[in-house]
mmCIF file of C-alpha atoms in Angstrom:
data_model
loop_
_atom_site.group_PDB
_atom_site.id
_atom_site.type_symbol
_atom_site.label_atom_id
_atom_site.label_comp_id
_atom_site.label_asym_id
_atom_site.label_seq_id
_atom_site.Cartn_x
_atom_site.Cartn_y
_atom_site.Cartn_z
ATOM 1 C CA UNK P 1 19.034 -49.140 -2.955
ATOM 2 C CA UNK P 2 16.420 -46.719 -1.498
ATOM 3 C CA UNK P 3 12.816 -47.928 -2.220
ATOM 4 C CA UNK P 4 11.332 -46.094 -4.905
ATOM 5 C CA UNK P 5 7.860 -46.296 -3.098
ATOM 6 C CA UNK P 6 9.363 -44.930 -0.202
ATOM 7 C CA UNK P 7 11.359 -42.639 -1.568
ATOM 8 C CA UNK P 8 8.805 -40.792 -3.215
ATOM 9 C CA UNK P 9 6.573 -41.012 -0.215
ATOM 10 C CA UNK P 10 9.734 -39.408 1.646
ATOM 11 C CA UNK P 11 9.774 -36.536 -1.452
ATOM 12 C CA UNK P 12 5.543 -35.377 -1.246
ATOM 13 C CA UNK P 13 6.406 -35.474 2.564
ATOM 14 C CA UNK P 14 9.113 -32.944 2.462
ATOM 15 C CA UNK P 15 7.084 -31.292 -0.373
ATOM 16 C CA UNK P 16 3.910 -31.228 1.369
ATOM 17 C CA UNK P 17 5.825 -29.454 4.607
ATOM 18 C CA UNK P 18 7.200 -27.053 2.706
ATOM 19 C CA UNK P 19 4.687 -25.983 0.475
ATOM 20 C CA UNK P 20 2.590 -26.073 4.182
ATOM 21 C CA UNK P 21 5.210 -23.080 5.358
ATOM 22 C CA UNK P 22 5.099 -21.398 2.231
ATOM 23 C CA UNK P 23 1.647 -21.174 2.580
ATOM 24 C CA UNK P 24 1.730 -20.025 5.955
ATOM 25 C CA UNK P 25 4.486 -17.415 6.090
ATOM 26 C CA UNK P 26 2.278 -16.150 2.302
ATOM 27 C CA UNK P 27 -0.920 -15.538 4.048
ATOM 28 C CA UNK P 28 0.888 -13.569 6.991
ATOM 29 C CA UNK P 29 2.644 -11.817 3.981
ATOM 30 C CA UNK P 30 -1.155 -11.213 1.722
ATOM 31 C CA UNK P 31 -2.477 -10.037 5.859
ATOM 32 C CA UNK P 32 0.458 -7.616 6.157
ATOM 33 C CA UNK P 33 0.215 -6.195 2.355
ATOM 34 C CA UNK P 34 -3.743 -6.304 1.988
ATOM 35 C CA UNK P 35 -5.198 -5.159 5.764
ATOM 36 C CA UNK P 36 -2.163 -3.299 6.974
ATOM 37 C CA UNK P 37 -0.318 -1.401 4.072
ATOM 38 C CA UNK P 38 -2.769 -1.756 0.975
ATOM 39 C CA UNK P 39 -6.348 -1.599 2.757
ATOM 40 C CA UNK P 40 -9.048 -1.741 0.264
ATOM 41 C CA UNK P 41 -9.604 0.109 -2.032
ATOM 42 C CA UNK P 42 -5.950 1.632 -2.083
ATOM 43 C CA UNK P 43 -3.987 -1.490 -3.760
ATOM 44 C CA UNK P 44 -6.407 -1.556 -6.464
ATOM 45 C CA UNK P 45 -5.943 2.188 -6.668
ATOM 46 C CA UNK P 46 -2.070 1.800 -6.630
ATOM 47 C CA UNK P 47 -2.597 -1.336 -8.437
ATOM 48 C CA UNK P 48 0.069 -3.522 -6.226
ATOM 49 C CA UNK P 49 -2.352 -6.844 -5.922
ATOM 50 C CA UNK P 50 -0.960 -8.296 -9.690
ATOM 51 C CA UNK P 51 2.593 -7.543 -8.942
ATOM 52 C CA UNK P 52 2.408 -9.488 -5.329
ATOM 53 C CA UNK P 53 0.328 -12.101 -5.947
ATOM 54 C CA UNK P 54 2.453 -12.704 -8.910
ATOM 55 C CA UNK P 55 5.151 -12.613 -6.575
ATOM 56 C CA UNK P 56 3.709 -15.133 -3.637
ATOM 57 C CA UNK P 57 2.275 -17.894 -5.839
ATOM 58 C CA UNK P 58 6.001 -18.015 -7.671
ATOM 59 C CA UNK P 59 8.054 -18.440 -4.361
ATOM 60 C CA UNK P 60 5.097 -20.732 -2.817
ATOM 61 C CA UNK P 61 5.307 -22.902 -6.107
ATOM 62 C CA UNK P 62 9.048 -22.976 -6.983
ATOM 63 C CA UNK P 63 10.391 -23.172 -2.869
ATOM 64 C CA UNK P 64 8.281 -26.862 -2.163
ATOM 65 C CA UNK P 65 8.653 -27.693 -5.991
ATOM 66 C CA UNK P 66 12.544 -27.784 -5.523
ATOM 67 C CA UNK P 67 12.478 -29.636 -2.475
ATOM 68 C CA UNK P 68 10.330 -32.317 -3.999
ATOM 69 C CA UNK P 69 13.166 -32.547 -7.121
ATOM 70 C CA UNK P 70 16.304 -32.994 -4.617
ATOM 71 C CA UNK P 71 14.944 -34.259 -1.387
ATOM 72 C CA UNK P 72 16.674 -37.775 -0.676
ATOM 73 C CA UNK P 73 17.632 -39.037 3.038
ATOM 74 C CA UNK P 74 21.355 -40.521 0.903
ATOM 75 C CA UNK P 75 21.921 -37.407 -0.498
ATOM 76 C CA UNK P 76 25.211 -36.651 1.583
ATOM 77 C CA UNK P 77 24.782 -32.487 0.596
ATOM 78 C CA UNK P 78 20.688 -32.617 1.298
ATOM 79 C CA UNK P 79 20.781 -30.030 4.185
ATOM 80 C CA UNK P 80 23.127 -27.765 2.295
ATOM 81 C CA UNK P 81 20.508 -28.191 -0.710
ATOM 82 C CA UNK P 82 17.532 -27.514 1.480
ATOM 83 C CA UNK P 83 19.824 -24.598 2.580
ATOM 84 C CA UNK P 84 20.091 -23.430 -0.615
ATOM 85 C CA UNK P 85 16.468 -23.169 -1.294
ATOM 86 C CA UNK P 86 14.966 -21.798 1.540
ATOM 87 C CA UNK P 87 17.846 -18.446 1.409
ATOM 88 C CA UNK P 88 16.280 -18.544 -2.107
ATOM 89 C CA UNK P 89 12.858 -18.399 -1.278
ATOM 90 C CA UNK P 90 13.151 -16.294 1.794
ATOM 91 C CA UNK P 91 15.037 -13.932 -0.281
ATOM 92 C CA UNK P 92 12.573 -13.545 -3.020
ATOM 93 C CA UNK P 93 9.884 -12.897 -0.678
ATOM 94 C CA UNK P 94 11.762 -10.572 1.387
ATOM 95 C CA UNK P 95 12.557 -8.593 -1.971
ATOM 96 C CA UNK P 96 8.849 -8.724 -2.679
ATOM 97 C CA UNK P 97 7.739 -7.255 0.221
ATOM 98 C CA UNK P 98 10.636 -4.692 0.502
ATOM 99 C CA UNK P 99 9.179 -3.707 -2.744
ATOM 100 C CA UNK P 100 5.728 -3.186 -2.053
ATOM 101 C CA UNK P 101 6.757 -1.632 1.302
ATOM 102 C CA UNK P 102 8.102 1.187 -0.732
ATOM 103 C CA UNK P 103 4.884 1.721 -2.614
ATOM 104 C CA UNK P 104 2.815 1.702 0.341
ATOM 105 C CA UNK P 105 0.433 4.218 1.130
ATOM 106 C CA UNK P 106 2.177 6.375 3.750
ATOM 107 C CA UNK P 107 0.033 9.496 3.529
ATOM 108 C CA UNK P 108 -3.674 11.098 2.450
ATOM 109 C CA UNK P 109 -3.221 14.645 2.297
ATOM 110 C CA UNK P 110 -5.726 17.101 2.007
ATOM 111 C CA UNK P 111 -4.446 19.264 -0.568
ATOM 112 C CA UNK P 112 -6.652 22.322 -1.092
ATOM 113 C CA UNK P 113 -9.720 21.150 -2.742
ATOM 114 C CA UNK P 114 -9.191 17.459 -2.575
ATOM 115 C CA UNK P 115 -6.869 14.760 -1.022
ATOM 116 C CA UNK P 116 -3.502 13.430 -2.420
ATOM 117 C CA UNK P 117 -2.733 10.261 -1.538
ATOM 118 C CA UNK P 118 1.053 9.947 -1.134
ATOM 119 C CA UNK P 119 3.667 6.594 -0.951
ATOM 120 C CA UNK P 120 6.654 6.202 0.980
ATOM 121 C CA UNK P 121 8.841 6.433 -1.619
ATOM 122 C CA UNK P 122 7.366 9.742 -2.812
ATOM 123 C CA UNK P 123 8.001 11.902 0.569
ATOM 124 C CA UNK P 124 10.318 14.392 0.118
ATOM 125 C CA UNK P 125 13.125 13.188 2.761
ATOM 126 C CA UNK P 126 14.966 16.251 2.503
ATOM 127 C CA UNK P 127 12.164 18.072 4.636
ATOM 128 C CA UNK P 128 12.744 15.231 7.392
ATOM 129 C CA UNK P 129 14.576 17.508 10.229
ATOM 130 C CA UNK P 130 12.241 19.967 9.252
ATOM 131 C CA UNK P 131 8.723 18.240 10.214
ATOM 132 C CA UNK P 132 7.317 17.172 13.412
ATOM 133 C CA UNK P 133 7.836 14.414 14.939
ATOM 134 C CA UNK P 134 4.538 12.886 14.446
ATOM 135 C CA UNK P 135 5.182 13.351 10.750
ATOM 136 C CA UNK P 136 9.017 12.316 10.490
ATOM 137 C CA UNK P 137 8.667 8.894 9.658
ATOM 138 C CA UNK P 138 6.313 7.430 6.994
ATOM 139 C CA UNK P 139 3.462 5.010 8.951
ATOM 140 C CA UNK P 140 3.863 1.545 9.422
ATOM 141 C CA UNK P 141 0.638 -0.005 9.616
ATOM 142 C CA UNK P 142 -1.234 2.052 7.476
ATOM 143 C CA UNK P 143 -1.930 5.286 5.578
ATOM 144 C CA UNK P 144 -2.559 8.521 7.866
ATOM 145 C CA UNK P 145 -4.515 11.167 7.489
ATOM 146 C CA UNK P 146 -3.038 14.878 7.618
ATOM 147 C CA UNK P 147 -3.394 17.777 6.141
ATOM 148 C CA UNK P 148 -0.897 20.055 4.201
ATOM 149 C CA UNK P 149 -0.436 24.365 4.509
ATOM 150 C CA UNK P 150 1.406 26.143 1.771
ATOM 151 C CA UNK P 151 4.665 28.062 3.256
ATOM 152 C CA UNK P 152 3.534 31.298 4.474
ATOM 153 C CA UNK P 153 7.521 33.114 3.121
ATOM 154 C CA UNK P 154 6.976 34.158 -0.529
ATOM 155 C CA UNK P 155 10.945 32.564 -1.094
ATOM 156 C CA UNK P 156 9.831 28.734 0.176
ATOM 157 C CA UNK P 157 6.128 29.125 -2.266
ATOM 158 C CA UNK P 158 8.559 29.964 -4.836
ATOM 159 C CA UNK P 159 10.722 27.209 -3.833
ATOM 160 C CA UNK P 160 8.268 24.721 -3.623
ATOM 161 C CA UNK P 161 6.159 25.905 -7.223
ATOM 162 C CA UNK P 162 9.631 25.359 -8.645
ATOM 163 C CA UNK P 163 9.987 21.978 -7.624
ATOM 164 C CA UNK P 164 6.717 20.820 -8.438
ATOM 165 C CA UNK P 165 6.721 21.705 -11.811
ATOM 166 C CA UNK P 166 11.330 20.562 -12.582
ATOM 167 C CA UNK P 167 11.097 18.021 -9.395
ATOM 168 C CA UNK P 168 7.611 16.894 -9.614
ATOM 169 C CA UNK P 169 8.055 17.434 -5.291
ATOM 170 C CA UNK P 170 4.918 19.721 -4.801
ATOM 171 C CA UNK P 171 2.954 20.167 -1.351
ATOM 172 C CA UNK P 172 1.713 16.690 -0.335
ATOM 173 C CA UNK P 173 5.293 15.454 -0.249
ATOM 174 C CA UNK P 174 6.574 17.830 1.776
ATOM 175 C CA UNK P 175 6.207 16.325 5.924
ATOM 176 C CA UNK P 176 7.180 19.783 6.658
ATOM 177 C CA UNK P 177 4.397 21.487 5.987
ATOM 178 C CA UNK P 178 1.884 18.569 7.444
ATOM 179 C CA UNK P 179 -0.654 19.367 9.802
ATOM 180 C CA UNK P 180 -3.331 17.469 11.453
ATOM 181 C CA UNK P 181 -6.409 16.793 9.477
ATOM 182 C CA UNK P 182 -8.455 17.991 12.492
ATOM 183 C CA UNK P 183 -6.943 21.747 11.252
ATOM 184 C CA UNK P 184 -8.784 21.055 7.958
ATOM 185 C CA UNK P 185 -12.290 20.198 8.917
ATOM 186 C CA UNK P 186 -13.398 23.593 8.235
ATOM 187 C CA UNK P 187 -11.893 23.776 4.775
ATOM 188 C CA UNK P 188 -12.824 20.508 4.208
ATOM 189 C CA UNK P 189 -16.165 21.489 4.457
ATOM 190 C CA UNK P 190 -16.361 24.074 2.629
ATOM 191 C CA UNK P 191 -14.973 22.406 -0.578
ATOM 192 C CA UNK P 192 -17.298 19.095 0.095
ATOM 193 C CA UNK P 193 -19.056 17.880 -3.387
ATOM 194 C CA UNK P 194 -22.570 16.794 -3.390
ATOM 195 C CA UNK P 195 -22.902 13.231 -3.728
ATOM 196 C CA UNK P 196 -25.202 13.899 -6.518
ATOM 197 C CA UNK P 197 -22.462 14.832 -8.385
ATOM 198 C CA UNK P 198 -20.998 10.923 -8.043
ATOM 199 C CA UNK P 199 -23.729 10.166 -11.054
ATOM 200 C CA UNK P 200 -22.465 12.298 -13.469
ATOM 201 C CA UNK P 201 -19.282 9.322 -13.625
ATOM 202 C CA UNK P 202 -20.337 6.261 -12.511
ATOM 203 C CA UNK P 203 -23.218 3.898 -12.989
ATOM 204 C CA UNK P 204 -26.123 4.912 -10.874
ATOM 205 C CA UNK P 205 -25.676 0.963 -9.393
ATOM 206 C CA UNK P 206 -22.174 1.585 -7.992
ATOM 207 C CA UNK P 207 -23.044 4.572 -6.471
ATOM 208 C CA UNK P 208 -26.366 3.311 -4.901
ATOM 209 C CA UNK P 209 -24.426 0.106 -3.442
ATOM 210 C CA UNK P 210 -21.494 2.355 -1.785
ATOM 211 C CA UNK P 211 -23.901 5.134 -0.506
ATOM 212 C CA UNK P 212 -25.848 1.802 1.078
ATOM 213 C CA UNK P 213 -22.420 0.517 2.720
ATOM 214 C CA UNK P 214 -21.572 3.905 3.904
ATOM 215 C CA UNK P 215 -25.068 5.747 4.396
ATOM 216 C CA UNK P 216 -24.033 8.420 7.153
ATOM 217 C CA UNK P 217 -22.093 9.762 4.202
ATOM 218 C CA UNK P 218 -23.261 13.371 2.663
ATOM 219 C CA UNK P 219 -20.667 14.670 1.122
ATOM 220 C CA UNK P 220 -17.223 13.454 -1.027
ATOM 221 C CA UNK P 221 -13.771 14.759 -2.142
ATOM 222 C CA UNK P 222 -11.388 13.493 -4.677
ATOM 223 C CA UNK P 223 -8.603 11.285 -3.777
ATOM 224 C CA UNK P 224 -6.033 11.809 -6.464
ATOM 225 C CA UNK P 225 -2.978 9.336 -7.555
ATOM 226 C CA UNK P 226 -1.230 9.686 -10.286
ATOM 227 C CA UNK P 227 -2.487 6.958 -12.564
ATOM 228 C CA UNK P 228 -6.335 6.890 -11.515
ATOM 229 C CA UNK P 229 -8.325 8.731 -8.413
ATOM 230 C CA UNK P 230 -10.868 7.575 -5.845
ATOM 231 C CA UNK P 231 -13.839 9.186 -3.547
ATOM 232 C CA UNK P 232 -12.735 10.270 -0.253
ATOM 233 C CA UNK P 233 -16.709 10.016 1.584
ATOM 234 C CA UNK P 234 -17.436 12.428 4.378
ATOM 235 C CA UNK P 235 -19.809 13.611 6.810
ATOM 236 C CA UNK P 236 -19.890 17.327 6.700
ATOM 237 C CA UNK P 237 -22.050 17.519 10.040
ATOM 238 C CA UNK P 238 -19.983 15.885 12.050
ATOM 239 C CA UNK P 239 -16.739 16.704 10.158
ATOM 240 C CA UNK P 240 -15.801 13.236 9.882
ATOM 241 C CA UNK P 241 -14.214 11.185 7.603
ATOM 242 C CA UNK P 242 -16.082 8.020 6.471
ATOM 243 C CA UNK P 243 -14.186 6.075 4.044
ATOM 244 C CA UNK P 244 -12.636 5.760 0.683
ATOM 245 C CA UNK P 245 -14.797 4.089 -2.492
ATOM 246 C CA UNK P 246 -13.194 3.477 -5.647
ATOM 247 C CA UNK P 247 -16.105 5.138 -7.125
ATOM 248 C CA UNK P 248 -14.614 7.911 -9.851
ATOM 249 C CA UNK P 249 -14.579 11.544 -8.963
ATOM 250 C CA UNK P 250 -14.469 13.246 -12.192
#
């Protein structure tokens, strides 16, 4: 018989290596998500950080945890097993992240008077032909700035006012009518919001620490998603773009 003190020395072994991957190919996962995809404060915004954490600390845990239960050098099926449970684990993890790569922030879109921030599964591929090349596919490594015209041809506004209100497809979807931002600093401008404003909604604390973090900032515009809106910061004098604060707008 196999010694049971070295048989469960053999079992944390093959546990501890496992769970040592998991670990590894779930930080390169959290990196990818968090600093590429989702950088802060967007996947609070979109609120993806329950939803894959969830989903990494489940295929860490369960992937080393059923290696530990089967793992036995007699075992005559023991690579098939192993087998078995990585597919699983990759799998999982692969479905995770094909998930949250759908969600991901593809677009911010200055929309008129603010900026719409817009995911990969939300862009209108119909329009795909139809856009520019720079604007054809949705970024990889990150949400991109652009900015969005209205069709000049009274027949696509209609168009396009129908669809937002039966399709819920309305401007910032639509790659075809995406423009650089650098076309918008001008109108950006020009609809800028005082940062005094930023105390009428949040605590005069929050808005003290972010103005100290970003203090070249003089000026803000809403960033609107559909289930809560951020602060788009700017510098009006040098028509930049400072950064996003999950301060509230309105």
């Amino acid at each position: 018989m196999y010694p049971d003190i070295l048989y469960m020395k053999d079992r944390i072994t093959a546990f501890s290596i496992h769970l040592s991957l998991s670990s590894v190919i779930a930080l390169l996962a959290i990196i990818l998500v968090f600093q590429l995809w989702y950088p802060s404060p967007l996947h609070d915004l979109i609120g993806v950080d329950t939803i894959f954490y969830t989903i990494v600390i489940i295929d860490i845990i369960i992937g080393p945890v059923l290696t530990f239960v089967v793992f036995n050098r007699e075992k005559p099926h023991l690579k098939l097993d192993l087998t078995i449970i990585a597919f699983i684990q990759i799998s999982a993890l692969v479905y995770g992240i094909w998930t949250v790569a759908l969600g991901r922030p593809a677009w911010i879109v200055f929309n008129v008077d603010r900026f719409d921030l817009v995911q990969a599964q939300e862009i209108d591929s119909r329009q795909r032909e139809k856009s520019a090349r720079a604007y054809k596919t949705a970024p990889l490594f990150g949400p991109r700035w652009v900015s969005a015209e209205a069709p000049k041809n009274i027949d696509d506004y209609n168009t396009l006012t129908f669809e937002s209100v039966f399709a819920g497809i309305d401007l910032p979807q639509r790659t075809d009518l995406y423009q650089p931002i650098s076309n918008a600093h001008k109108k950006i401008s020009e609809r800028a919001i005082s940062l005094d404003n930023l105390a009428k909604y949040n605590s005069a604390q929050a808005v003290k620490d972010v103005l100290t973090r970003w203090p070249q900032a003089n000026a803000y515009l809403p960033l609107y998603f559909k289930t809560r809106s951020a602060v788009v910061l700017l510098n009006t004098e040098s028509d930049q773009i400072i950064g996003i604060s999950g301060l509230s707008p309105w």
